[in-house]
PDB file of N, CA and C in Angstrom:
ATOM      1  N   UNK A1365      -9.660  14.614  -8.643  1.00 68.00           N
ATOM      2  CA  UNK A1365      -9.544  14.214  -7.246  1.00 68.00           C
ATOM      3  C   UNK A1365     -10.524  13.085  -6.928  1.00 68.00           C
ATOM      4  N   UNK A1366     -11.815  13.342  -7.107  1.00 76.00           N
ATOM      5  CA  UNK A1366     -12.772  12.065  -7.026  1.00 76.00           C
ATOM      6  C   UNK A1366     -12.686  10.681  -7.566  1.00 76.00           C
ATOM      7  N   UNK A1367     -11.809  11.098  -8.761  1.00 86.00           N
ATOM      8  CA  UNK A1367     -11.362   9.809  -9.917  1.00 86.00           C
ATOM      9  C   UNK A1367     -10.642   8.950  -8.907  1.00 86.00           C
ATOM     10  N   UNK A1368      -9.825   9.937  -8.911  1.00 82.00           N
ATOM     11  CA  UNK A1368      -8.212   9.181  -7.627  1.00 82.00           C
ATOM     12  C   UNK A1368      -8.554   8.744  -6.538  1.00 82.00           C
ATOM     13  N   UNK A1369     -10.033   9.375  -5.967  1.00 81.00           N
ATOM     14  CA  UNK A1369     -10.335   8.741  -4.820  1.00 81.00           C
ATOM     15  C   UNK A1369     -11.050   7.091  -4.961  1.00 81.00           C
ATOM     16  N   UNK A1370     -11.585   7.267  -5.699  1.00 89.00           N
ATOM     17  CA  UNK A1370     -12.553   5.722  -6.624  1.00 89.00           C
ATOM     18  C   UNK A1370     -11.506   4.955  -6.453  1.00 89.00           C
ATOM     19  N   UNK A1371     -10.511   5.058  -7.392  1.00 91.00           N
ATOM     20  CA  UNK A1371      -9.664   4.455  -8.051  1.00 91.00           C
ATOM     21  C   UNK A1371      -9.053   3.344  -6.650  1.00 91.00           C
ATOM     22  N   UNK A1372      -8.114   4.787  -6.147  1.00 86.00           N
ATOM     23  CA  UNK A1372      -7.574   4.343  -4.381  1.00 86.00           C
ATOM     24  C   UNK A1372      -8.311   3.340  -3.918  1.00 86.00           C
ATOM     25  N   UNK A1373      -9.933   3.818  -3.316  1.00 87.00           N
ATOM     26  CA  UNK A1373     -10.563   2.849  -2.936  1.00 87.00           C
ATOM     27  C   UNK A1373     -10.811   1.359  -3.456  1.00 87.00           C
ATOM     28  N   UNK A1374     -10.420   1.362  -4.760  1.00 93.00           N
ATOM     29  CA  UNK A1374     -10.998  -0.279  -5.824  1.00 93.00           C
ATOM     30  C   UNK A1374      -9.524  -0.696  -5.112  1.00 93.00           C
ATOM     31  N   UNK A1375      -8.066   0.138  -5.278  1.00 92.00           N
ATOM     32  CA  UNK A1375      -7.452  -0.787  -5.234  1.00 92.00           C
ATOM     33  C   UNK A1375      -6.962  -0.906  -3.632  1.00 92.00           C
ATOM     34  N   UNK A1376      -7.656  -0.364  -2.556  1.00 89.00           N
ATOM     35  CA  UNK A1376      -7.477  -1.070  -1.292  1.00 89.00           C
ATOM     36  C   UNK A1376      -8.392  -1.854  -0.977  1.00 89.00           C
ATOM     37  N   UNK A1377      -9.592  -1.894  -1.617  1.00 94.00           N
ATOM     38  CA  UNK A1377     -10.548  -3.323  -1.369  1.00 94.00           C
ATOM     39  C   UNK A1377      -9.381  -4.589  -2.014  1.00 94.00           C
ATOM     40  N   UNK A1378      -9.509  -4.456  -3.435  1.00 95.00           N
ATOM     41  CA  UNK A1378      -8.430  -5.692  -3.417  1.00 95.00           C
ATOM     42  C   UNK A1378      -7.409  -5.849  -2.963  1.00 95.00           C
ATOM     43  N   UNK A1379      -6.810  -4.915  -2.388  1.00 94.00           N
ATOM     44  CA  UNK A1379      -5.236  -5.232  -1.852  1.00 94.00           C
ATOM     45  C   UNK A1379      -6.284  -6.239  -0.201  1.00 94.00           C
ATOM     46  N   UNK A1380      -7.068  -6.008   0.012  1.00 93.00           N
ATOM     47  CA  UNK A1380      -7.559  -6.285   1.267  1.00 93.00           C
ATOM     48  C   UNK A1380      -8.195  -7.469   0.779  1.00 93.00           C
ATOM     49  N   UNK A1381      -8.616  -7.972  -0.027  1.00 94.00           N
ATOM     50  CA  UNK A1381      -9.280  -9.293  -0.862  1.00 94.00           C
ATOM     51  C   UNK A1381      -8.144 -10.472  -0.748  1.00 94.00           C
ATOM     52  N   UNK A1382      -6.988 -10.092  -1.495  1.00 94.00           N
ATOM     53  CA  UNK A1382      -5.608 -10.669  -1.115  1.00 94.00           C
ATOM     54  C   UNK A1382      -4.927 -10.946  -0.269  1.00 94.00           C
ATOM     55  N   UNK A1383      -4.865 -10.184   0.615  1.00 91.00           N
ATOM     56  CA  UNK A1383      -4.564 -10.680   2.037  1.00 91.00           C
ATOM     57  C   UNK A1383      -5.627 -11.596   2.886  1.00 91.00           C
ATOM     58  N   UNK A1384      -6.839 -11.228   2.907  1.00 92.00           N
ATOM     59  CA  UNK A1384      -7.735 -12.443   3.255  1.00 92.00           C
ATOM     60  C   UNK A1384      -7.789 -13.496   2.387  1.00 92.00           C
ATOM     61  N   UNK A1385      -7.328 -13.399   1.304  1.00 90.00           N
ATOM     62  CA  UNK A1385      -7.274 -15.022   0.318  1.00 90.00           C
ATOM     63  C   UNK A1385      -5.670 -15.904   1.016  1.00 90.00           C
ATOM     64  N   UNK A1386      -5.010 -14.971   1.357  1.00 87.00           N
ATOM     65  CA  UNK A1386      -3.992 -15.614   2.255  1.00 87.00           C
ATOM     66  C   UNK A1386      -4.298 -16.339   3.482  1.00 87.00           C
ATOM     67  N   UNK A1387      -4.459 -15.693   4.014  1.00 88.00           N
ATOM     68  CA  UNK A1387      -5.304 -15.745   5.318  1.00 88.00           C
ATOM     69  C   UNK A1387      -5.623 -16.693   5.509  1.00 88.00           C
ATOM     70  N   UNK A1388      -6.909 -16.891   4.649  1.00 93.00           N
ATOM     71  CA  UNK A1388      -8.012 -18.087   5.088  1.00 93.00           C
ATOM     72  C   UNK A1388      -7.475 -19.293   4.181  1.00 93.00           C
ATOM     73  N   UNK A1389      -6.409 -19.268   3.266  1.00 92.00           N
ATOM     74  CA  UNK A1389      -6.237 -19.933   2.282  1.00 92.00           C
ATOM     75  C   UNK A1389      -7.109 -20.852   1.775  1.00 92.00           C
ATOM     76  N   UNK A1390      -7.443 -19.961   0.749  1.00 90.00           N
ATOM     77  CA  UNK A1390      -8.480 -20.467  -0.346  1.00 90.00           C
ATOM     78  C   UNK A1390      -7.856 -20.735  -1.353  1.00 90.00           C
ATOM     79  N   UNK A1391      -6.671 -20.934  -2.090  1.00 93.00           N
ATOM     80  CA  UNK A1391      -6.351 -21.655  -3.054  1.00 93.00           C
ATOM     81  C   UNK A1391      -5.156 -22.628  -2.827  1.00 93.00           C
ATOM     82  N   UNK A1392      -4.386 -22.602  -2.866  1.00 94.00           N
ATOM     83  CA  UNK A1392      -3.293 -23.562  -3.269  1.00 94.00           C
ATOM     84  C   UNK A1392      -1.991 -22.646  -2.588  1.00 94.00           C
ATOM     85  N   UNK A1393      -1.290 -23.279  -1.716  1.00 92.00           N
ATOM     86  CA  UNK A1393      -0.290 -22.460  -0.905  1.00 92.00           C
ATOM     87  C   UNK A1393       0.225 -21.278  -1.833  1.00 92.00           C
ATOM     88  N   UNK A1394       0.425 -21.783  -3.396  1.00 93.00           N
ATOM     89  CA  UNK A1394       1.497 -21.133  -3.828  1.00 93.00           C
ATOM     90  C   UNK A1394       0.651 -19.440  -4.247  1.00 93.00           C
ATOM     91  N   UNK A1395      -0.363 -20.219  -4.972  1.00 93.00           N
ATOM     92  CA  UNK A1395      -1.324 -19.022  -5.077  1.00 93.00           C
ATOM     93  C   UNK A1395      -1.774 -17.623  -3.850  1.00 93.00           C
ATOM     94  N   UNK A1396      -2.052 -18.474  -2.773  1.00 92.00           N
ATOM     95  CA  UNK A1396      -2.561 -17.751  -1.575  1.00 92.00           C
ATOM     96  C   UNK A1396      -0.897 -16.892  -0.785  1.00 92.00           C
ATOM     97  N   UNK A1397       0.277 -17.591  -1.051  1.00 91.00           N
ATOM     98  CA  UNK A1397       1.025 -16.910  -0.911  1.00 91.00           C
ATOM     99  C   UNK A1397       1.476 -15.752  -2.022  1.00 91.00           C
ATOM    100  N   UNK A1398       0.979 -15.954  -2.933  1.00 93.00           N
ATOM    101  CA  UNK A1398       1.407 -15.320  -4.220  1.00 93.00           C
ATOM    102  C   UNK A1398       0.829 -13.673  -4.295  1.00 93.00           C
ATOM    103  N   UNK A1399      -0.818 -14.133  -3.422  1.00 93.00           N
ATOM    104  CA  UNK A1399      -1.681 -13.133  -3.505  1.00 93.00           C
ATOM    105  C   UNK A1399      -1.191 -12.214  -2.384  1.00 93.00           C
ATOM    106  N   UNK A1400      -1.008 -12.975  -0.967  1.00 92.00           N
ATOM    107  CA  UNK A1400      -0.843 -11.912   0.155  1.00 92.00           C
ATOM    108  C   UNK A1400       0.353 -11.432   0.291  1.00 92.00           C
ATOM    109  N   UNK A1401       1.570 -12.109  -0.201  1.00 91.00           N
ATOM    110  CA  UNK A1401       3.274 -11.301  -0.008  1.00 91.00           C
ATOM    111  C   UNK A1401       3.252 -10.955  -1.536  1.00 91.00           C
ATOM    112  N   UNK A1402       2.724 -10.827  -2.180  1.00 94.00           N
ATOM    113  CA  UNK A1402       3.348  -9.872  -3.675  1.00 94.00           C
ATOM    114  C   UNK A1402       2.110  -9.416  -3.500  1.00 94.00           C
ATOM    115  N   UNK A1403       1.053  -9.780  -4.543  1.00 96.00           N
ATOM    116  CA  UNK A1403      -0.089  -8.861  -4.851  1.00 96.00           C
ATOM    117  C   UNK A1403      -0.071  -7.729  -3.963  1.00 96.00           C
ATOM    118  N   UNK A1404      -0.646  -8.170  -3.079  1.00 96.00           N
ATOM    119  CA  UNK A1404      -1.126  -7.314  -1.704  1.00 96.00           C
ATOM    120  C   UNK A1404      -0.132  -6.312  -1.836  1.00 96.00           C
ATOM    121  N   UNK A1405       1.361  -6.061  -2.059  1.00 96.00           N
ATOM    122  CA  UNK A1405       2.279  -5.120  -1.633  1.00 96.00           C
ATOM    123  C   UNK A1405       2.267  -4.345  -2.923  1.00 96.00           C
ATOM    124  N   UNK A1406       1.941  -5.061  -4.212  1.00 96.00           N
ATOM    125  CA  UNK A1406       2.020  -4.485  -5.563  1.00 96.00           C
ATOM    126  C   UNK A1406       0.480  -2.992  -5.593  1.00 96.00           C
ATOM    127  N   UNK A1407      -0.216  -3.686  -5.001  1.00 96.00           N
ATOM    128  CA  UNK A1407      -1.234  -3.052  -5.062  1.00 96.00           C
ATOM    129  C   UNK A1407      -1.597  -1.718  -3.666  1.00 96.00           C
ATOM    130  N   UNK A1408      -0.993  -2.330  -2.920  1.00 96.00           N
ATOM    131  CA  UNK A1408      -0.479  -0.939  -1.781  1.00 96.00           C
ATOM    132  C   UNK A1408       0.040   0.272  -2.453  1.00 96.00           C
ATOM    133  N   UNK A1409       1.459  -0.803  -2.802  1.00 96.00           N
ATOM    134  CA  UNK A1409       2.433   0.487  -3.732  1.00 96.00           C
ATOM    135  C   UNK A1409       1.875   1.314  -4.494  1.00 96.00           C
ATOM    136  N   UNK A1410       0.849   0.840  -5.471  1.00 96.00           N
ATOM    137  CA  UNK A1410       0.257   1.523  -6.447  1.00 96.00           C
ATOM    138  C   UNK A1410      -0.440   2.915  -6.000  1.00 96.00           C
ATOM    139  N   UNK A1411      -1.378   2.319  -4.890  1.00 95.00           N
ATOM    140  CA  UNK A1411      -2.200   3.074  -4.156  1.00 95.00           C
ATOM    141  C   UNK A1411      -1.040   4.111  -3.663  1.00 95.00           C
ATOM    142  N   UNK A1412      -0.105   3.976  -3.074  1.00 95.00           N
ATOM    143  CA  UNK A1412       0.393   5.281  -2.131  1.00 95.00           C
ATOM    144  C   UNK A1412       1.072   6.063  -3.484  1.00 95.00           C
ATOM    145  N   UNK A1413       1.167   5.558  -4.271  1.00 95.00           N
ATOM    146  CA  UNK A1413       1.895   6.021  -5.764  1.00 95.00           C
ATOM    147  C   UNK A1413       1.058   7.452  -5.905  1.00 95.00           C
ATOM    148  N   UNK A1414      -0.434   6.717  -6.158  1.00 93.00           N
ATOM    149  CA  UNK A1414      -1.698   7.585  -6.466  1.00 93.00           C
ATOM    150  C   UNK A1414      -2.011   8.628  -5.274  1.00 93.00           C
ATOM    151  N   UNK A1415      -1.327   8.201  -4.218  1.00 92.00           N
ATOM    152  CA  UNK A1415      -1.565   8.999  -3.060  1.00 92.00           C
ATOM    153  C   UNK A1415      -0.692  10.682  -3.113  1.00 92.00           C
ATOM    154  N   UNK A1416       0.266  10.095  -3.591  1.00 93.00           N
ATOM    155  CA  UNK A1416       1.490  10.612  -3.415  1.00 93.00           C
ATOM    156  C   UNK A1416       1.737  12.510  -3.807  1.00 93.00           C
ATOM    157  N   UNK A1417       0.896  12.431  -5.215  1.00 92.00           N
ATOM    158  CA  UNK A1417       0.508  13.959  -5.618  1.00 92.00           C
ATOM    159  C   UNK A1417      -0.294  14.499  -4.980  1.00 92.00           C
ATOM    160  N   UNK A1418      -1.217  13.938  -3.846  1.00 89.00           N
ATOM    161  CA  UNK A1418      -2.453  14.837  -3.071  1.00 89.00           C
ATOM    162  C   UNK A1418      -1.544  15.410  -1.485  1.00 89.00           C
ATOM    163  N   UNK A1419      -0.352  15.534  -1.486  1.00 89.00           N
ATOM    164  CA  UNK A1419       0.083  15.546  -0.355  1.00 89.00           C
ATOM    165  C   UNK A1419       0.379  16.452   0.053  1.00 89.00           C
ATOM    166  N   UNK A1420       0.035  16.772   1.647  1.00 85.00           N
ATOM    167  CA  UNK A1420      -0.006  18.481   2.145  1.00 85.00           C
ATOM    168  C   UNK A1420       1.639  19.081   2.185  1.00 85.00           C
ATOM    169  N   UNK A1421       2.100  18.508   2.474  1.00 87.00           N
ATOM    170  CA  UNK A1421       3.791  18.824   2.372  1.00 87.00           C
ATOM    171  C   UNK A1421       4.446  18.166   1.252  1.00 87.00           C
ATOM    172  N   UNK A1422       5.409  19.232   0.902  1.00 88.00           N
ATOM    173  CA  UNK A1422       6.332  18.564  -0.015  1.00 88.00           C
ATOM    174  C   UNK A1422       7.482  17.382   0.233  1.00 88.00           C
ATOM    175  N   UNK A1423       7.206  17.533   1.356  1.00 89.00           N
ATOM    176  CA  UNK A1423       8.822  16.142   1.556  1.00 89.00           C
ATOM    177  C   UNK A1423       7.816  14.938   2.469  1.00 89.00           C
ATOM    178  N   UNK A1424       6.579  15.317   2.188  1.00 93.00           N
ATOM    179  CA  UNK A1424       5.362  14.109   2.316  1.00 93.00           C
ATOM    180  C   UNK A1424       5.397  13.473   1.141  1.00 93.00           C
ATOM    181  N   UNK A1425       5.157  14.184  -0.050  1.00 95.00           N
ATOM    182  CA  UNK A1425       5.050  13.203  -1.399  1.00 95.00           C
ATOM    183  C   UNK A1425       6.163  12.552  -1.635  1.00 95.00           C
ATOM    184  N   UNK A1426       7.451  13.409  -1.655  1.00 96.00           N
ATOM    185  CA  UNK A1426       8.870  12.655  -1.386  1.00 96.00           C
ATOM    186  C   UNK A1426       8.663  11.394  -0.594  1.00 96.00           C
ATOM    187  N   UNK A1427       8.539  11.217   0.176  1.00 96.00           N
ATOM    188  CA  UNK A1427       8.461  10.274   1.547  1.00 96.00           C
ATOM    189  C   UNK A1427       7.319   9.229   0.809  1.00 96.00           C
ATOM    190  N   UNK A1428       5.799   9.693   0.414  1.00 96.00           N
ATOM    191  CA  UNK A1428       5.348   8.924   0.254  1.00 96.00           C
ATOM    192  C   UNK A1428       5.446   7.756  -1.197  1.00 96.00           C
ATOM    193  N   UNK A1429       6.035   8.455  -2.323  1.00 97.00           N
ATOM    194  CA  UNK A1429       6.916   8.086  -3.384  1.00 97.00           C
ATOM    195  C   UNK A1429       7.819   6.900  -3.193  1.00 97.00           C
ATOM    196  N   UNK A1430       8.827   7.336  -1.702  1.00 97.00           N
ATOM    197  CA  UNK A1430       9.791   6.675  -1.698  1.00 97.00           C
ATOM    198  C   UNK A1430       9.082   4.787  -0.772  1.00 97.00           C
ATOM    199  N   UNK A1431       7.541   5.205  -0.360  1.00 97.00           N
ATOM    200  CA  UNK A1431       7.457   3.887   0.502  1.00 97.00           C
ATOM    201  C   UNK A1431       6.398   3.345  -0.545  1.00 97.00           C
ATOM    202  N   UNK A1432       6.074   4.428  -1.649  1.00 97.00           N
ATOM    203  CA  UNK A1432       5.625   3.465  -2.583  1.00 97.00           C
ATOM    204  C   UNK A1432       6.653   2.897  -3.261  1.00 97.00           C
ATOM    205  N   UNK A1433       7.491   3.484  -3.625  1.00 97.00           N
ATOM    206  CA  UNK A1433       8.893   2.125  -4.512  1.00 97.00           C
ATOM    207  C   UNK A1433       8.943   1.349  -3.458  1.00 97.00           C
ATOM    208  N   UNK A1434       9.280   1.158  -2.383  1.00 97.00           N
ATOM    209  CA  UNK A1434      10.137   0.152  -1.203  1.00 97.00           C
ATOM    210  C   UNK A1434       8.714  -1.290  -1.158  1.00 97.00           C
ATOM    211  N   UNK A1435       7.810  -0.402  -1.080  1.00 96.00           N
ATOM    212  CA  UNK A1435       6.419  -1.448  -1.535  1.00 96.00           C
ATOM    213  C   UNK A1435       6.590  -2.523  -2.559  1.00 96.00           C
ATOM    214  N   UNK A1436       6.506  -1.791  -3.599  1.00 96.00           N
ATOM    215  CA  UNK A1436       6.670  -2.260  -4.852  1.00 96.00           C
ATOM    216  C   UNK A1436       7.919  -3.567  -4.762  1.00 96.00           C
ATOM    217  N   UNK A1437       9.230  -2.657  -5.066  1.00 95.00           N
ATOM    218  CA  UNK A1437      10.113  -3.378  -5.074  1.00 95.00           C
ATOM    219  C   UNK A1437      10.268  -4.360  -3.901  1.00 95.00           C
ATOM    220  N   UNK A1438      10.068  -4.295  -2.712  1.00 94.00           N
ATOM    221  CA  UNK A1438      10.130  -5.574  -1.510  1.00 94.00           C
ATOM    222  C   UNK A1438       9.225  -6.894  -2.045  1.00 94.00           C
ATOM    223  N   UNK A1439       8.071  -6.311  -2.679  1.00 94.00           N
ATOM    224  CA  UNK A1439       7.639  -7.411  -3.014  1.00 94.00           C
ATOM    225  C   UNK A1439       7.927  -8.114  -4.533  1.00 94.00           C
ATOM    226  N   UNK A1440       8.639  -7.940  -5.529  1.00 94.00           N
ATOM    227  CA  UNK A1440       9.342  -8.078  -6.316  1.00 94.00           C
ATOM    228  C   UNK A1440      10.848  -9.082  -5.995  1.00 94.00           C
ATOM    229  N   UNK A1441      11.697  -8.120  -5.034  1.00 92.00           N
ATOM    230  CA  UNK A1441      12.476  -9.008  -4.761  1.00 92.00           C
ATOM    231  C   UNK A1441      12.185 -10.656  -4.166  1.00 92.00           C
ATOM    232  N   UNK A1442      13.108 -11.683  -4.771  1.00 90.00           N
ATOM    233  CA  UNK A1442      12.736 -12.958  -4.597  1.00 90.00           C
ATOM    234  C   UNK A1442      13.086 -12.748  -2.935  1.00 90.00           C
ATOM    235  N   UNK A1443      12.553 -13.851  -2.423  1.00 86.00           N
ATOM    236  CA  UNK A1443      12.126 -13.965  -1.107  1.00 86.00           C
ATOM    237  C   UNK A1443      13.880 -14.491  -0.352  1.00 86.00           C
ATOM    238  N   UNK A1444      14.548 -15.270  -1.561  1.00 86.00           N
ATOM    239  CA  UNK A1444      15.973 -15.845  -0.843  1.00 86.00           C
ATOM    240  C   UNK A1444      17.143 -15.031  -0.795  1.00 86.00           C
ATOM    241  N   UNK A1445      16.653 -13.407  -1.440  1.00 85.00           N
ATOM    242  CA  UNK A1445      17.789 -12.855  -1.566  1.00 85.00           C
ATOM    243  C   UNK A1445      17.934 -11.850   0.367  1.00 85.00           C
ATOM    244  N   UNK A1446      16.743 -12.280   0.811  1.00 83.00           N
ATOM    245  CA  UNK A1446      16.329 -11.783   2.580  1.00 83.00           C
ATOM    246  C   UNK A1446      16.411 -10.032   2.674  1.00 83.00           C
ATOM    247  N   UNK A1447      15.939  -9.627   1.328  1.00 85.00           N
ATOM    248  CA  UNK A1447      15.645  -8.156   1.368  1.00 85.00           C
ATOM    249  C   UNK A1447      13.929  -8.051   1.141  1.00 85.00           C
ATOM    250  N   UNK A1448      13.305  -8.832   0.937  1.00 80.00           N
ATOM    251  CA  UNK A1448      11.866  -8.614   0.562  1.00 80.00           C
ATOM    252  C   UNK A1448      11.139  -8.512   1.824  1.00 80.00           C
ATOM    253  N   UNK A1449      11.945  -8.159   2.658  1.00 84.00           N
ATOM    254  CA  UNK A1449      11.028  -7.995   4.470  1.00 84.00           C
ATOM    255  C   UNK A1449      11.092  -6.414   4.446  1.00 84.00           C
ATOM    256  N   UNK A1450      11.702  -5.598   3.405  1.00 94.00           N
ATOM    257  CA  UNK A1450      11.884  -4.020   3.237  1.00 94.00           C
ATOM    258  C   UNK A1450      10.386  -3.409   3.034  1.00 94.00           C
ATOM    259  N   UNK A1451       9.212  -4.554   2.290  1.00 94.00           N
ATOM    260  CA  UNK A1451       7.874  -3.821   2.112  1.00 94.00           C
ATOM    261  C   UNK A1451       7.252  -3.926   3.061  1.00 94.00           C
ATOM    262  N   UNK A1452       7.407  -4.653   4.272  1.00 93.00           N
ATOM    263  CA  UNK A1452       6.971  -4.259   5.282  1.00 93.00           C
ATOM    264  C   UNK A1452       6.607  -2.665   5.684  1.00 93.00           C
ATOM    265  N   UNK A1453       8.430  -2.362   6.132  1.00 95.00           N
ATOM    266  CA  UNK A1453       8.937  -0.742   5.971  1.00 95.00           C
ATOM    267  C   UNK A1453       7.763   0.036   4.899  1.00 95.00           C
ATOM    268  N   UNK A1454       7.694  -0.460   3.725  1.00 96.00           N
ATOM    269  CA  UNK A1454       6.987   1.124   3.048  1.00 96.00           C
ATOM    270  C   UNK A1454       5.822   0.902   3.216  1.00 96.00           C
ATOM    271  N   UNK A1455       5.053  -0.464   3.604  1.00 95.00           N
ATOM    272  CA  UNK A1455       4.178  -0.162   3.954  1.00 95.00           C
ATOM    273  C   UNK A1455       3.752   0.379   5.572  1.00 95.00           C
ATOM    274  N   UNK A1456       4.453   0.314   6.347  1.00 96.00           N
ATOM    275  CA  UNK A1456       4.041   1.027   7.559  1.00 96.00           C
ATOM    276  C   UNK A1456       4.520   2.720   7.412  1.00 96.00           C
ATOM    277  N   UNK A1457       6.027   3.045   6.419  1.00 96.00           N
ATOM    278  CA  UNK A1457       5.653   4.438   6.384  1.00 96.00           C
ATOM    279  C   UNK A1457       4.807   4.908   5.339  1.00 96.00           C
ATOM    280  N   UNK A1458       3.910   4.715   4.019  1.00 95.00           N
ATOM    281  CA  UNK A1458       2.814   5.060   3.618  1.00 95.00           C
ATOM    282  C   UNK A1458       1.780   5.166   4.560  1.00 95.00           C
ATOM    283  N   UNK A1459       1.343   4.278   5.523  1.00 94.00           N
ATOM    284  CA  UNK A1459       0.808   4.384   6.236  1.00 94.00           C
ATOM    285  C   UNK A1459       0.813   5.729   8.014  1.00 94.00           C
ATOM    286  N   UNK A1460       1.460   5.700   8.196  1.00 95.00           N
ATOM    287  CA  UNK A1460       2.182   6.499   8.740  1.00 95.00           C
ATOM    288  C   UNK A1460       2.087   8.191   8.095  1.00 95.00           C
ATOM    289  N   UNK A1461       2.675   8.051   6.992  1.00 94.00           N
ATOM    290  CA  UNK A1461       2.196   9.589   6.041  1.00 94.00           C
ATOM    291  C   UNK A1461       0.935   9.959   5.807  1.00 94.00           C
ATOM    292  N   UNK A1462       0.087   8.850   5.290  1.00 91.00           N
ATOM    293  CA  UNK A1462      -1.318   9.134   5.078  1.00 91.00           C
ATOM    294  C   UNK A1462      -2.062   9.556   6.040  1.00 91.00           C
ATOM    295  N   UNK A1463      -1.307   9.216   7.212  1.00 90.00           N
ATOM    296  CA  UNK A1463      -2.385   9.803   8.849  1.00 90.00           C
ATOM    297  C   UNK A1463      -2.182  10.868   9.465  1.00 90.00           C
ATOM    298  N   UNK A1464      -0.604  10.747   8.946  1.00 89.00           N
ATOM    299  CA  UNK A1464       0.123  12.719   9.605  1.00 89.00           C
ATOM    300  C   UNK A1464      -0.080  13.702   7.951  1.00 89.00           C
ATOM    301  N   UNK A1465      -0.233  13.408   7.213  1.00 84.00           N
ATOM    302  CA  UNK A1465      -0.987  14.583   6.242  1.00 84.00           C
ATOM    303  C   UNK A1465      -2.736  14.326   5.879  1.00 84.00           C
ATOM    304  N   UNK A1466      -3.186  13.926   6.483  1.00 76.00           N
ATOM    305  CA  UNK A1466      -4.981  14.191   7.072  1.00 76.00           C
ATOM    306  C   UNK A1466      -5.360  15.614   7.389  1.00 76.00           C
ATOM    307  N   UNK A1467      -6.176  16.199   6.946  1.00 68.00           N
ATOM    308  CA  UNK A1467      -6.296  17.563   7.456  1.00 68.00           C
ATOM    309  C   UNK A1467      -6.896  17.398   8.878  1.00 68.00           C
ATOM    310  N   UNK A1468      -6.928  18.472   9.656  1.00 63.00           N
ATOM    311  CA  UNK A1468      -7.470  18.354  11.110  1.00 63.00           C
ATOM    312  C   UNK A1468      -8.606  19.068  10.945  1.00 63.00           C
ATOM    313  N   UNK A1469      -9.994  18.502  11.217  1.00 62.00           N
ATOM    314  CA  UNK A1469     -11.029  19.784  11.994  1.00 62.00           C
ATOM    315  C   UNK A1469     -11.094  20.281  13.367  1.00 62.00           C
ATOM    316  N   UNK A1470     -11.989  20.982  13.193  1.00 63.00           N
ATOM    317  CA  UNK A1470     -11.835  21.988  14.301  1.00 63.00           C
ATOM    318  C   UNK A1470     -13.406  22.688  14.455  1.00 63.00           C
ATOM    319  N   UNK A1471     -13.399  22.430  15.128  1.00 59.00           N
ATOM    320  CA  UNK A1471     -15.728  22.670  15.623  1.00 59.00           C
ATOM    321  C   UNK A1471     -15.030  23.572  16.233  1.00 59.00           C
TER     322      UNK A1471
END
């Protein structure tokens, strides 16, 4: 569990490195686009991938599985075929899952 947590964390600093190399564009359009619409989504995906077995419900890991492929693959698909706007989608429902399976405290 601690491994997976490390791990998670290395790869949302860089997924977050990549999107600010977009951002501020620091290299060369093609690069800085290269980093924030693929990298960035390759490396989400991964993360909710890794997420995916720690999950309090079972049709959470389902769910979160399925917005890690849509991750993955949106950013894979070439940009002219006008399906690569789908990783948007897995990334707002990974996101979305990770906040409704949070455990709750209670003082």
């Amino acid at each position: 569990m601690r491994n997976q947590q490390s791990i998670q964390g290395i790869l949302s600093i860089a997924a977050l490195l990549c999107l600010l190399v977009g951002w501020f564009n620091l290299f060369s359009p093609e690069v800085n686009h290269l980093l924030s619409a693929k990298v960035f989504y390759i490396l989400i995906g991964i993360s909710f991938f890794l997420q995916a077995p720690f999950m309090k419900n079972k049709n959470f890991t389902y769910g979160m599985y399925a917005a890690a492929a849509v991750c993955i693959a949106g950013a894979l698909i070439p940009e002219e075929a006008g399906l690569s706007k789908i990783k948007t989608l897995g990334l707002l429902a990974g996101i979305i899952l990770s906040f409704a399976s949070r455990p709750t405290y209670r003082q």
